[in-house]
């Protein structure tokens, strides 16, 4: 991988790819580092899109992004390489990639965009959930519609894959019991009109004991609702859908108390983009916009110009 470049981009999702295209449009060369073997891997798992202009499916958008990056000559793509550490100095940024150790490759550039996104929360990360250890629980986005047909499904958490599932399969006959903590109630708004879904806001949920790795049918869980009611939820199958946690590389990134990495907290040579920035703005469209914004920030910084949007466009003025 050529380390003589203008911009290092860590993460090959919509944000990172948008950063690469924007950088190329202003004459910056870049190296994009992605740990998966494909660009936009998470996007390919979203069958239906309802909030991205011009596209109605994740795989369709992923294919279009991949084709655009392939045509982006100033960007070199390194797939299957995970960035493990970011160091920021007065004159450069250094990124260490696997394999780790004394001989680990280190890439250097004047600036870096970090868009590593988020990873799924684990059952042990949820203080409201107990007894899930040892159970073979898959993520809801991995579920096949056929295995849900005519079954009662216990969904642990109200994250966005739930709305994606119901929109993608409007004719699916199933009952979805969605247990979620009260702070995630806002996530249920888009599925509240679906008669197949019963949201249950809980203060705690406990599975009954079972041998490690077993999946007894029916599945039962005792819950304490936010109203103080004790209920027993019974289902044929259960899935995790608890949301995500930020997944930054080690090193120079500054995080807030929740673990996210807001752009305003970063070293002047490091720009964050996409889902890594905030829990409340995890949308494809905002990720793409933030990736382009981060690349422009690096471009303006390289020319000694202000990188703050308000400073660049006073009195509401703007441009393309």
C-alpha positions as protocol buffer text, in pm:
chain_id: "A"
residue {
  index: 1
  type: UNK
  ca { x: 0 y: 0 z: 0 }
}
residue {
  index: 2
  type: UNK
  ca { x: 137 y: 340 z: -101 }
}
residue {
  index: 3
  type: UNK
  ca { x: 181 y: 562 z: 205 }
}
residue {
  index: 4
  type: UNK
  ca { x: 262 y: 873 z: 2 }
}
residue {
  index: 5
  type: UNK
  ca { x: -92 y: 1005 z: -13 }
}
residue {
  index: 6
  type: UNK
  ca { x: -291 y: 1311 z: 85 }
}
residue {
  index: 7
  type: UNK
  ca { x: -562 y: 1146 z: 294 }
}
residue {
  index: 8
  type: UNK
  ca { x: -602 y: 819 z: 481 }
}
residue {
  index: 9
  type: UNK
  ca { x: -962 y: 693 z: 506 }
}
residue {
  index: 10
  type: UNK
  ca { x: -1042 y: 422 z: 761 }
}
residue {
  index: 11
  type: UNK
  ca { x: -1369 y: 246 z: 688 }
}
residue {
  index: 12
  type: UNK
  ca { x: -1528 y: 147 z: 358 }
}
residue {
  index: 13
  type: UNK
  ca { x: -1895 y: 210 z: 430 }
}
residue {
  index: 14
  type: UNK
  ca { x: -2106 y: 493 z: 283 }
}
residue {
  index: 15
  type: UNK
  ca { x: -1918 y: 756 z: 487 }
}
residue {
  index: 16
  type: UNK
  ca { x: -1570 y: 639 z: 396 }
}
residue {
  index: 17
  type: UNK
  ca { x: -1654 y: 592 z: 29 }
}
residue {
  index: 18
  type: UNK
  ca { x: -1813 y: 937 z: 14 }
}
residue {
  index: 19
  type: UNK
  ca { x: -1497 y: 1081 z: 167 }
}
residue {
  index: 20
  type: UNK
  ca { x: -1290 y: 915 z: -106 }
}
residue {
  index: 21
  type: UNK
  ca { x: -1507 y: 1054 z: -385 }
}
residue {
  index: 22
  type: UNK
  ca { x: -1513 y: 1403 z: -237 }
}
residue {
  index: 23
  type: UNK
  ca { x: -1137 y: 1400 z: -185 }
}
residue {
  index: 24
  type: UNK
  ca { x: -1085 y: 1301 z: -549 }
}
residue {
  index: 25
  type: UNK
  ca { x: -1316 y: 1579 z: -665 }
}
residue {
  index: 26
  type: UNK
  ca { x: -1085 y: 1840 z: -508 }
}
residue {
  index: 27
  type: UNK
  ca { x: -765 y: 1676 z: -629 }
}
residue {
  index: 28
  type: UNK
  ca { x: -666 y: 1481 z: -318 }
}
residue {
  index: 29
  type: UNK
  ca { x: -522 y: 1132 z: -340 }
}
residue {
  index: 30
  type: UNK
  ca { x: -639 y: 886 z: -77 }
}
residue {
  index: 31
  type: UNK
  ca { x: -593 y: 533 z: 56 }
}
residue {
  index: 32
  type: UNK
  ca { x: -913 y: 370 z: 183 }
}
residue {
  index: 33
  type: UNK
  ca { x: -863 y: 91 z: 440 }
}
residue {
  index: 34
  type: UNK
  ca { x: -1151 y: -153 z: 497 }
}
residue {
  index: 35
  type: UNK
  ca { x: -1140 y: -462 z: 720 }
}
residue {
  index: 36
  type: UNK
  ca { x: -1405 y: -653 z: 522 }
}
residue {
  index: 37
  type: UNK
  ca { x: -1349 y: -809 z: 182 }
}
residue {
  index: 38
  type: UNK
  ca { x: -1618 y: -585 z: 29 }
}
residue {
  index: 39
  type: UNK
  ca { x: -1711 y: -221 z: 48 }
}
residue {
  index: 40
  type: UNK
  ca { x: -2039 y: -133 z: 222 }
}
residue {
  index: 41
  type: UNK
  ca { x: -2084 y: -481 z: 370 }
}
residue {
  index: 42
  type: UNK
  ca { x: -2348 y: -373 z: 624 }
}
residue {
  index: 43
  type: UNK
  ca { x: -2541 y: -188 z: 354 }
}
residue {
  index: 44
  type: UNK
  ca { x: -2577 y: -508 z: 152 }
}
residue {
  index: 45
  type: UNK
  ca { x: -2783 y: -658 z: 438 }
}
residue {
  index: 46
  type: UNK
  ca { x: -3057 y: -393 z: 418 }
}
residue {
  index: 47
  type: UNK
  ca { x: -3324 y: -515 z: 173 }
}
residue {
  index: 48
  type: UNK
  ca { x: -3541 y: -202 z: 175 }
}
residue {
  index: 49
  type: UNK
  ca { x: -3446 y: 166 z: 192 }
}
residue {
  index: 50
  type: UNK
  ca { x: -3700 y: 437 z: 251 }
}
residue {
  index: 51
  type: UNK
  ca { x: -3491 y: 746 z: 321 }
}
residue {
  index: 52
  type: UNK
  ca { x: -3215 y: 759 z: 57 }
}
residue {
  index: 53
  type: UNK
  ca { x: -3284 y: 957 z: -258 }
}
residue {
  index: 54
  type: UNK
  ca { x: -3266 y: 749 z: -574 }
}
residue {
  index: 55
  type: UNK
  ca { x: -3240 y: 403 z: -413 }
}
residue {
  index: 56
  type: UNK
  ca { x: -3487 y: 158 z: -263 }
}
residue {
  index: 57
  type: UNK
  ca { x: -3252 y: -124 z: -156 }
}
residue {
  index: 58
  type: UNK
  ca { x: -2923 y: -152 z: 27 }
}
residue {
  index: 59
  type: UNK
  ca { x: -2761 y: -392 z: -222 }
}
residue {
  index: 60
  type: UNK
  ca { x: -2848 y: -157 z: -509 }
}
residue {
  index: 61
  type: UNK
  ca { x: -2691 y: 140 z: -333 }
}
residue {
  index: 62
  type: UNK
  ca { x: -2386 y: -65 z: -233 }
}
residue {
  index: 63
  type: UNK
  ca { x: -2330 y: -172 z: -594 }
}
residue {
  index: 64
  type: UNK
  ca { x: -2354 y: 189 z: -713 }
}
residue {
  index: 65
  type: UNK
  ca { x: -2107 y: 307 z: -446 }
}
residue {
  index: 66
  type: UNK
  ca { x: -1865 y: 28 z: -529 }
}
residue {
  index: 67
  type: UNK
  ca { x: -1876 y: 118 z: -899 }
}
residue {
  index: 68
  type: UNK
  ca { x: -1812 y: 485 z: -822 }
}
residue {
  index: 69
  type: UNK
  ca { x: -1511 y: 403 z: -604 }
}
residue {
  index: 70
  type: UNK
  ca { x: -1375 y: 167 z: -870 }
}
residue {
  index: 71
  type: UNK
  ca { x: -1375 y: 461 z: -1114 }
}
residue {
  index: 72
  type: UNK
  ca { x: -1206 y: 689 z: -861 }
}
residue {
  index: 73
  type: UNK
  ca { x: -844 y: 680 z: -983 }
}
residue {
  index: 74
  type: UNK
  ca { x: -699 y: 900 z: -704 }
}
residue {
  index: 75
  type: UNK
  ca { x: -826 y: 651 z: -442 }
}
residue {
  index: 76
  type: UNK
  ca { x: -646 y: 325 z: -369 }
}
residue {
  index: 77
  type: UNK
  ca { x: -857 y: 67 z: -185 }
}
residue {
  index: 78
  type: UNK
  ca { x: -709 y: -183 z: 62 }
}
residue {
  index: 79
  type: UNK
  ca { x: -971 y: -447 z: 146 }
}
residue {
  index: 80
  type: UNK
  ca { x: -933 y: -707 z: 417 }
}
residue {
  index: 81
  type: UNK
  ca { x: -699 y: -485 z: 621 }
}
residue {
  index: 82
  type: UNK
  ca { x: -802 y: -365 z: 966 }
}
residue {
  index: 83
  type: UNK
  ca { x: -666 y: -38 z: 1103 }
}
residue {
  index: 84
  type: UNK
  ca { x: -575 y: -99 z: 1467 }
}
residue {
  index: 85
  type: UNK
  ca { x: -424 y: 230 z: 1580 }
}
residue {
  index: 86
  type: UNK
  ca { x: -424 y: 598 z: 1484 }
}
residue {
  index: 87
  type: UNK
  ca { x: -150 y: 839 z: 1594 }
}
residue {
  index: 88
  type: UNK
  ca { x: -183 y: 1212 z: 1530 }
}
residue {
  index: 89
  type: UNK
  ca { x: 113 y: 1449 z: 1530 }
}
residue {
  index: 90
  type: UNK
  ca { x: 167 y: 1816 z: 1452 }
}
residue {
  index: 91
  type: UNK
  ca { x: 259 y: 1741 z: 1090 }
}
residue {
  index: 92
  type: UNK
  ca { x: 100 y: 1404 z: 1005 }
}
residue {
  index: 93
  type: UNK
  ca { x: -125 y: 1114 z: 1094 }
}
residue {
  index: 94
  type: UNK
  ca { x: 7 y: 758 z: 1117 }
}
residue {
  index: 95
  type: UNK
  ca { x: -225 y: 456 z: 1093 }
}
residue {
  index: 96
  type: UNK
  ca { x: -117 y: 105 z: 1194 }
}
residue {
  index: 97
  type: UNK
  ca { x: -283 y: -186 z: 1014 }
}
residue {
  index: 98
  type: UNK
  ca { x: -282 y: -559 z: 1080 }
}
residue {
  index: 99
  type: UNK
  ca { x: -81 y: -769 z: 1136 }
}
residue {
  index: 100
  type: UNK
  ca { x: 6 y: -607 z: 1469 }
}
residue {
  index: 101
  type: UNK
  ca { x: 350 y: -613 z: 1628 }
}
residue {
  index: 102
  type: UNK
  ca { x: 686 y: -453 z: 1569 }
}
residue {
  index: 103
  type: UNK
  ca { x: 666 y: -506 z: 1193 }
}
residue {
  index: 104
  type: UNK
  ca { x: 307 y: -383 z: 1152 }
}
residue {
  index: 105
  type: UNK
  ca { x: 260 y: -166 z: 843 }
}
residue {
  index: 106
  type: UNK
  ca { x: 221 y: 205 z: 919 }
}
residue {
  index: 107
  type: UNK
  ca { x: 60 y: 440 z: 669 }
}
residue {
  index: 108
  type: UNK
  ca { x: 128 y: 811 z: 681 }
}
residue {
  index: 109
  type: UNK
  ca { x: -62 y: 1109 z: 545 }
}
residue {
  index: 110
  type: UNK
  ca { x: -118 y: 1472 z: 641 }
}
residue {
  index: 111
  type: UNK
  ca { x: -482 y: 1399 z: 738 }
}
residue {
  index: 112
  type: UNK
  ca { x: -715 y: 1109 z: 811 }
}
residue {
  index: 113
  type: UNK
  ca { x: -1089 y: 1045 z: 799 }
}
residue {
  index: 114
  type: UNK
  ca { x: -1205 y: 777 z: 1044 }
}
residue {
  index: 115
  type: UNK
  ca { x: -1540 y: 620 z: 952 }
}
residue {
  index: 116
  type: UNK
  ca { x: -1529 y: 278 z: 1119 }
}
residue {
  index: 117
  type: UNK
  ca { x: -1892 y: 294 z: 1226 }
}
residue {
  index: 118
  type: UNK
  ca { x: -2045 y: 72 z: 1491 }
}
residue {
  index: 119
  type: UNK
  ca { x: -2078 y: -292 z: 1586 }
}
residue {
  index: 120
  type: UNK
  ca { x: -2372 y: -479 z: 1743 }
}
residue {
  index: 121
  type: UNK
  ca { x: -2418 y: -462 z: 2118 }
}
residue {
  index: 122
  type: UNK
  ca { x: -2377 y: -792 z: 2300 }
}
residue {
  index: 123
  type: UNK
  ca { x: -2626 y: -928 z: 2554 }
}
residue {
  index: 124
  type: UNK
  ca { x: -2375 y: -866 z: 2834 }
}
residue {
  index: 125
  type: UNK
  ca { x: -2369 y: -498 z: 2736 }
}
residue {
  index: 126
  type: UNK
  ca { x: -2740 y: -456 z: 2818 }
}
residue {
  index: 127
  type: UNK
  ca { x: -2799 y: -398 z: 3189 }
}
residue {
  index: 128
  type: UNK
  ca { x: -3171 y: -463 z: 3147 }
}
residue {
  index: 129
  type: UNK
  ca { x: -3116 y: -815 z: 3008 }
}
residue {
  index: 130
  type: UNK
  ca { x: -3008 y: -1126 z: 3199 }
}
residue {
  index: 131
  type: UNK
  ca { x: -2995 y: -1498 z: 3136 }
}
residue {
  index: 132
  type: UNK
  ca { x: -2899 y: -1468 z: 2768 }
}
residue {
  index: 133
  type: UNK
  ca { x: -2549 y: -1604 z: 2824 }
}
residue {
  index: 134
  type: UNK
  ca { x: -2498 y: -1937 z: 2651 }
}
residue {
  index: 135
  type: UNK
  ca { x: -2801 y: -1899 z: 2426 }
}
residue {
  index: 136
  type: UNK
  ca { x: -2750 y: -1913 z: 2051 }
}
residue {
  index: 137
  type: UNK
  ca { x: -2919 y: -1582 z: 1968 }
}
residue {
  index: 138
  type: UNK
  ca { x: -2876 y: -1442 z: 1618 }
}
residue {
  index: 139
  type: UNK
  ca { x: -2910 y: -1081 z: 1510 }
}
residue {
  index: 140
  type: UNK
  ca { x: -3252 y: -988 z: 1370 }
}
residue {
  index: 141
  type: UNK
  ca { x: -3100 y: -866 z: 1043 }
}
residue {
  index: 142
  type: UNK
  ca { x: -2976 y: -1223 z: 988 }
}
residue {
  index: 143
  type: UNK
  ca { x: -3329 y: -1371 z: 1012 }
}
residue {
  index: 144
  type: UNK
  ca { x: -3489 y: -1532 z: 711 }
}
residue {
  index: 145
  type: UNK
  ca { x: -3856 y: -1448 z: 660 }
}
residue {
  index: 146
  type: UNK
  ca { x: -3939 y: -1815 z: 618 }
}
residue {
  index: 147
  type: UNK
  ca { x: -3823 y: -1901 z: 971 }
}
residue {
  index: 148
  type: UNK
  ca { x: -4047 y: -1626 z: 1112 }
}
residue {
  index: 149
  type: UNK
  ca { x: -4362 y: -1725 z: 925 }
}
residue {
  index: 150
  type: UNK
  ca { x: -4654 y: -1818 z: 1152 }
}
residue {
  index: 151
  type: UNK
  ca { x: -4436 y: -1794 z: 1461 }
}
residue {
  index: 152
  type: UNK
  ca { x: -4419 y: -1573 z: 1769 }
}
residue {
  index: 153
  type: UNK
  ca { x: -4083 y: -1400 z: 1779 }
}
residue {
  index: 154
  type: UNK
  ca { x: -3923 y: -1238 z: 2083 }
}
residue {
  index: 155
  type: UNK
  ca { x: -3714 y: -943 z: 1965 }
}
residue {
  index: 156
  type: UNK
  ca { x: -3466 y: -809 z: 2220 }
}
residue {
  index: 157
  type: UNK
  ca { x: -3437 y: -440 z: 2140 }
}
residue {
  index: 158
  type: UNK
  ca { x: -3614 y: -199 z: 1905 }
}
residue {
  index: 159
  type: UNK
  ca { x: -3331 y: -100 z: 1673 }
}
residue {
  index: 160
  type: UNK
  ca { x: -3385 y: -8 z: 1307 }
}
residue {
  index: 161
  type: UNK
  ca { x: -3357 y: -362 z: 1159 }
}
residue {
  index: 162
  type: UNK
  ca { x: -3705 y: -418 z: 1303 }
}
residue {
  index: 163
  type: UNK
  ca { x: -3856 y: -149 z: 1080 }
}
residue {
  index: 164
  type: UNK
  ca { x: -3653 y: -275 z: 786 }
}
residue {
  index: 165
  type: UNK
  ca { x: -3792 y: -626 z: 837 }
}
residue {
  index: 166
  type: UNK
  ca { x: -4155 y: -513 z: 850 }
}
residue {
  index: 167
  type: UNK
  ca { x: -4120 y: -290 z: 543 }
}
residue {
  index: 168
  type: UNK
  ca { x: -3941 y: -559 z: 343 }
}
residue {
  index: 169
  type: UNK
  ca { x: -4207 y: -824 z: 421 }
}
residue {
  index: 170
  type: UNK
  ca { x: -4547 y: -655 z: 448 }
}
residue {
  index: 171
  type: UNK
  ca { x: -4728 y: -987 z: 389 }
}
residue {
  index: 172
  type: UNK
  ca { x: -4529 y: -1184 z: 648 }
}
residue {
  index: 173
  type: UNK
  ca { x: -4759 y: -1356 z: 899 }
}
residue {
  index: 174
  type: UNK
  ca { x: -4583 y: -1337 z: 1233 }
}
residue {
  index: 175
  type: UNK
  ca { x: -4616 y: -1192 z: 1582 }
}
residue {
  index: 176
  type: UNK
  ca { x: -4325 y: -980 z: 1703 }
}
residue {
  index: 177
  type: UNK
  ca { x: -4291 y: -923 z: 2078 }
}
residue {
  index: 178
  type: UNK
  ca { x: -4040 y: -638 z: 2101 }
}
residue {
  index: 179
  type: UNK
  ca { x: -3890 y: -598 z: 2447 }
}
residue {
  index: 180
  type: UNK
  ca { x: -3684 y: -280 z: 2482 }
}
residue {
  index: 181
  type: UNK
  ca { x: -3559 y: -42 z: 2753 }
}
residue {
  index: 182
  type: UNK
  ca { x: -3762 y: 279 z: 2800 }
}
residue {
  index: 183
  type: UNK
  ca { x: -3489 y: 503 z: 2657 }
}
residue {
  index: 184
  type: UNK
  ca { x: -3534 y: 328 z: 2320 }
}
residue {
  index: 185
  type: UNK
  ca { x: -3907 y: 402 z: 2296 }
}
residue {
  index: 186
  type: UNK
  ca { x: -3847 y: 660 z: 2021 }
}
residue {
  index: 187
  type: UNK
  ca { x: -3714 y: 380 z: 1798 }
}
residue {
  index: 188
  type: UNK
  ca { x: -4056 y: 213 z: 1791 }
}
residue {
  index: 189
  type: UNK
  ca { x: -4237 y: 502 z: 1624 }
}
residue {
  index: 190
  type: UNK
  ca { x: -4198 y: 372 z: 1270 }
}
residue {
  index: 191
  type: UNK
  ca { x: -4355 y: 32 z: 1352 }
}
residue {
  index: 192
  type: UNK
  ca { x: -4633 y: 139 z: 1590 }
}
residue {
  index: 193
  type: UNK
  ca { x: -4900 y: 111 z: 1321 }
}
residue {
  index: 194
  type: UNK
  ca { x: -4805 y: -248 z: 1237 }
}
residue {
  index: 195
  type: UNK
  ca { x: -5052 y: -490 z: 1393 }
}
residue {
  index: 196
  type: UNK
  ca { x: -4791 y: -767 z: 1393 }
}
residue {
  index: 197
  type: UNK
  ca { x: -4571 y: -579 z: 1641 }
}
residue {
  index: 198
  type: UNK
  ca { x: -4624 y: -544 z: 2017 }
}
residue {
  index: 199
  type: UNK
  ca { x: -4364 y: -314 z: 2177 }
}
residue {
  index: 200
  type: UNK
  ca { x: -4304 y: -388 z: 2546 }
}
residue {
  index: 201
  type: UNK
  ca { x: -4101 y: -127 z: 2734 }
}
residue {
  index: 202
  type: UNK
  ca { x: -3922 y: -309 z: 3016 }
}
residue {
  index: 203
  type: UNK
  ca { x: -3699 y: -223 z: 3307 }
}
residue {
  index: 204
  type: UNK
  ca { x: -3557 y: -573 z: 3307 }
}
residue {
  index: 205
  type: UNK
  ca { x: -3596 y: -905 z: 3126 }
}
residue {
  index: 206
  type: UNK
  ca { x: -3471 y: -1240 z: 3251 }
}
residue {
  index: 207
  type: UNK
  ca { x: -3461 y: -1566 z: 3059 }
}
residue {
  index: 208
  type: UNK
  ca { x: -3524 y: -1889 z: 3243 }
}
residue {
  index: 209
  type: UNK
  ca { x: -3223 y: -2116 z: 3299 }
}
residue {
  index: 210
  type: UNK
  ca { x: -3135 y: -2363 z: 3026 }
}
residue {
  index: 211
  type: UNK
  ca { x: -2836 y: -2581 z: 2932 }
}
residue {
  index: 212
  type: UNK
  ca { x: -2561 y: -2388 z: 2755 }
}
residue {
  index: 213
  type: UNK
  ca { x: -2628 y: -2355 z: 2385 }
}
residue {
  index: 214
  type: UNK
  ca { x: -2975 y: -2506 z: 2403 }
}
residue {
  index: 215
  type: UNK
  ca { x: -3283 y: -2345 z: 2251 }
}
residue {
  index: 216
  type: UNK
  ca { x: -3591 y: -2470 z: 2438 }
}
residue {
  index: 217
  type: UNK
  ca { x: -3927 y: -2420 z: 2272 }
}
residue {
  index: 218
  type: UNK
  ca { x: -4125 y: -2234 z: 2375 }
}
residue {
  index: 219
  type: UNK
  ca { x: -3887 y: -1962 z: 2494 }
}
residue {
  index: 220
  type: UNK
  ca { x: -4003 y: -1781 z: 2807 }
}
residue {
  index: 221
  type: UNK
  ca { x: -3880 y: -1463 z: 2965 }
}
residue {
  index: 222
  type: UNK
  ca { x: -3994 y: -1283 z: 3278 }
}
residue {
  index: 223
  type: UNK
  ca { x: -4014 y: -905 z: 3246 }
}
residue {
  index: 224
  type: UNK
  ca { x: -4082 y: -606 z: 3465 }
}
residue {
  index: 225
  type: UNK
  ca { x: -4248 y: -339 z: 3253 }
}
residue {
  index: 226
  type: UNK
  ca { x: -4194 y: 33 z: 3297 }
}
residue {
  index: 227
  type: UNK
  ca { x: -4541 y: 48 z: 3456 }
}
residue {
  index: 228
  type: UNK
  ca { x: -4430 y: -202 z: 3723 }
}
residue {
  index: 229
  type: UNK
  ca { x: -4625 y: -495 z: 3578 }
}
residue {
  index: 230
  type: UNK
  ca { x: -4475 y: -844 z: 3585 }
}
residue {
  index: 231
  type: UNK
  ca { x: -4529 y: -1037 z: 3262 }
}
residue {
  index: 232
  type: UNK
  ca { x: -4419 y: -1362 z: 3109 }
}
residue {
  index: 233
  type: UNK
  ca { x: -4335 y: -1338 z: 2740 }
}
residue {
  index: 234
  type: UNK
  ca { x: -4356 y: -1663 z: 2546 }
}
residue {
  index: 235
  type: UNK
  ca { x: -4218 y: -1710 z: 2195 }
}
residue {
  index: 236
  type: UNK
  ca { x: -4106 y: -1972 z: 1946 }
}
residue {
  index: 237
  type: UNK
  ca { x: -3776 y: -1804 z: 1866 }
}
residue {
  index: 238
  type: UNK
  ca { x: -3571 y: -1505 z: 1984 }
}
residue {
  index: 239
  type: UNK
  ca { x: -3338 y: -1257 z: 1814 }
}
residue {
  index: 240
  type: UNK
  ca { x: -3106 y: -979 z: 1923 }
}
residue {
  index: 241
  type: UNK
  ca { x: -3186 y: -628 z: 1801 }
}
residue {
  index: 242
  type: UNK
  ca { x: -3034 y: -408 z: 2069 }
}
residue {
  index: 243
  type: UNK
  ca { x: -2852 y: -152 z: 1862 }
}
residue {
  index: 244
  type: UNK
  ca { x: -2488 y: -73 z: 1819 }
}
residue {
  index: 245
  type: UNK
  ca { x: -2176 y: 50 z: 1994 }
}
residue {
  index: 246
  type: UNK
  ca { x: -1902 y: 265 z: 1838 }
}
residue {
  index: 247
  type: UNK
  ca { x: -1606 y: 74 z: 1698 }
}
residue {
  index: 248
  type: UNK
  ca { x: -1313 y: 316 z: 1669 }
}
residue {
  index: 249
  type: UNK
  ca { x: -953 y: 202 z: 1627 }
}
residue {
  index: 250
  type: UNK
  ca { x: -720 y: 261 z: 1919 }
}
residue {
  index: 251
  type: UNK
  ca { x: -503 y: 565 z: 1960 }
}
residue {
  index: 252
  type: UNK
  ca { x: -567 y: 932 z: 1910 }
}
residue {
  index: 253
  type: UNK
  ca { x: -946 y: 943 z: 1872 }
}
residue {
  index: 254
  type: UNK
  ca { x: -1129 y: 1134 z: 2144 }
}
residue {
  index: 255
  type: UNK
  ca { x: -1458 y: 983 z: 2262 }
}
residue {
  index: 256
  type: UNK
  ca { x: -1751 y: 1122 z: 2459 }
}
residue {
  index: 257
  type: UNK
  ca { x: -1889 y: 937 z: 2765 }
}
residue {
  index: 258
  type: UNK
  ca { x: -2099 y: 710 z: 2541 }
}
residue {
  index: 259
  type: UNK
  ca { x: -1796 y: 603 z: 2338 }
}
residue {
  index: 260
  type: UNK
  ca { x: -1881 y: 797 z: 2021 }
}
residue {
  index: 261
  type: UNK
  ca { x: -1623 y: 1026 z: 1858 }
}
residue {
  index: 262
  type: UNK
  ca { x: -1773 y: 1370 z: 1776 }
}
residue {
  index: 263
  type: UNK
  ca { x: -1580 y: 1564 z: 1508 }
}
residue {
  index: 264
  type: UNK
  ca { x: -1538 y: 1869 z: 1734 }
}
residue {
  index: 265
  type: UNK
  ca { x: -1333 y: 1669 z: 1988 }
}
residue {
  index: 266
  type: UNK
  ca { x: -1071 y: 1539 z: 1746 }
}
residue {
  index: 267
  type: UNK
  ca { x: -712 y: 1631 z: 1673 }
}
residue {
  index: 268
  type: UNK
  ca { x: -697 y: 1895 z: 1395 }
}
residue {
  index: 269
  type: UNK
  ca { x: -559 y: 1635 z: 1152 }
}
residue {
  index: 270
  type: UNK
  ca { x: -825 y: 1372 z: 1228 }
}
residue {
  index: 271
  type: UNK
  ca { x: -1184 y: 1393 z: 1102 }
}
residue {
  index: 272
  type: UNK
  ca { x: -1458 y: 1151 z: 1204 }
}
residue {
  index: 273
  type: UNK
  ca { x: -1758 y: 1065 z: 986 }
}
residue {
  index: 274
  type: UNK
  ca { x: -2061 y: 837 z: 967 }
}
residue {
  index: 275
  type: UNK
  ca { x: -2212 y: 638 z: 1251 }
}
residue {
  index: 276
  type: UNK
  ca { x: -1899 y: 676 z: 1462 }
}
residue {
  index: 277
  type: UNK
  ca { x: -1995 y: 1040 z: 1533 }
}
residue {
  index: 278
  type: UNK
  ca { x: -2326 y: 998 z: 1716 }
}
residue {
  index: 279
  type: UNK
  ca { x: -2589 y: 750 z: 1826 }
}
residue {
  index: 280
  type: UNK
  ca { x: -2879 y: 969 z: 1711 }
}
residue {
  index: 281
  type: UNK
  ca { x: -2765 y: 1032 z: 1353 }
}
residue {
  index: 282
  type: UNK
  ca { x: -2705 y: 680 z: 1232 }
}
residue {
  index: 283
  type: UNK
  ca { x: -2862 y: 701 z: 889 }
}
residue {
  index: 284
  type: UNK
  ca { x: -2716 y: 623 z: 549 }
}
residue {
  index: 285
  type: UNK
  ca { x: -2787 y: 969 z: 409 }
}
residue {
  index: 286
  type: UNK
  ca { x: -2625 y: 1150 z: 702 }
}
residue {
  index: 287
  type: UNK
  ca { x: -2325 y: 914 z: 689 }
}
residue {
  index: 288
  type: UNK
  ca { x: -2268 y: 992 z: 323 }
}
residue {
  index: 289
  type: UNK
  ca { x: -2297 y: 1365 z: 381 }
}
residue {
  index: 290
  type: UNK
  ca { x: -2060 y: 1357 z: 677 }
}
residue {
  index: 291
  type: UNK
  ca { x: -1802 y: 1162 z: 477 }
}
residue {
  index: 292
  type: UNK
  ca { x: -1796 y: 1430 z: 210 }
}
residue {
  index: 293
  type: UNK
  ca { x: -1786 y: 1701 z: 477 }
}
residue {
  index: 294
  type: UNK
  ca { x: -1489 y: 1533 z: 650 }
}
residue {
  index: 295
  type: UNK
  ca { x: -1291 y: 1513 z: 326 }
}
residue {
  index: 296
  type: UNK
  ca { x: -1363 y: 1879 z: 256 }
}
residue {
  index: 297
  type: UNK
  ca { x: -1246 y: 1960 z: 608 }
}
residue {
  index: 298
  type: UNK
  ca { x: -913 y: 1792 z: 535 }
}
residue {
  index: 299
  type: UNK
  ca { x: -889 y: 1974 z: 202 }
}
residue {
  index: 300
  type: UNK
  ca { x: -952 y: 2317 z: 353 }
}
residue {
  index: 301
  type: UNK
  ca { x: -716 y: 2246 z: 643 }
}
residue {
  index: 302
  type: UNK
  ca { x: -440 y: 2154 z: 397 }
}
residue {
  index: 303
  type: UNK
  ca { x: -475 y: 2504 z: 254 }
}
residue {
  index: 304
  type: UNK
  ca { x: -486 y: 2685 z: 583 }
}
residue {
  index: 305
  type: UNK
  ca { x: -856 y: 2765 z: 554 }
}
residue {
  index: 306
  type: UNK
  ca { x: -1115 y: 2735 z: 833 }
}
residue {
  index: 307
  type: UNK
  ca { x: -1274 y: 2389 z: 850 }
}
residue {
  index: 308
  type: UNK
  ca { x: -1588 y: 2491 z: 1040 }
}
residue {
  index: 309
  type: UNK
  ca { x: -1895 y: 2504 z: 813 }
}
residue {
  index: 310
  type: UNK
  ca { x: -2028 y: 2819 z: 979 }
}
residue {
  index: 311
  type: UNK
  ca { x: -1695 y: 2995 z: 930 }
}
residue {
  index: 312
  type: UNK
  ca { x: -1681 y: 2896 z: 564 }
}
residue {
  index: 313
  type: UNK
  ca { x: -2036 y: 3007 z: 480 }
}
residue {
  index: 314
  type: UNK
  ca { x: -2128 y: 3319 z: 684 }
}
residue {
  index: 315
  type: UNK
  ca { x: -2478 y: 3469 z: 668 }
}
residue {
  index: 316
  type: UNK
  ca { x: -2620 y: 3147 z: 523 }
}
residue {
  index: 317
  type: UNK
  ca { x: -2414 y: 3166 z: 204 }
}
residue {
  index: 318
  type: UNK
  ca { x: -2305 y: 2841 z: 49 }
}
residue {
  index: 319
  type: UNK
  ca { x: -2209 y: 2666 z: -269 }
}
residue {
  index: 320
  type: UNK
  ca { x: -2130 y: 2338 z: -429 }
}
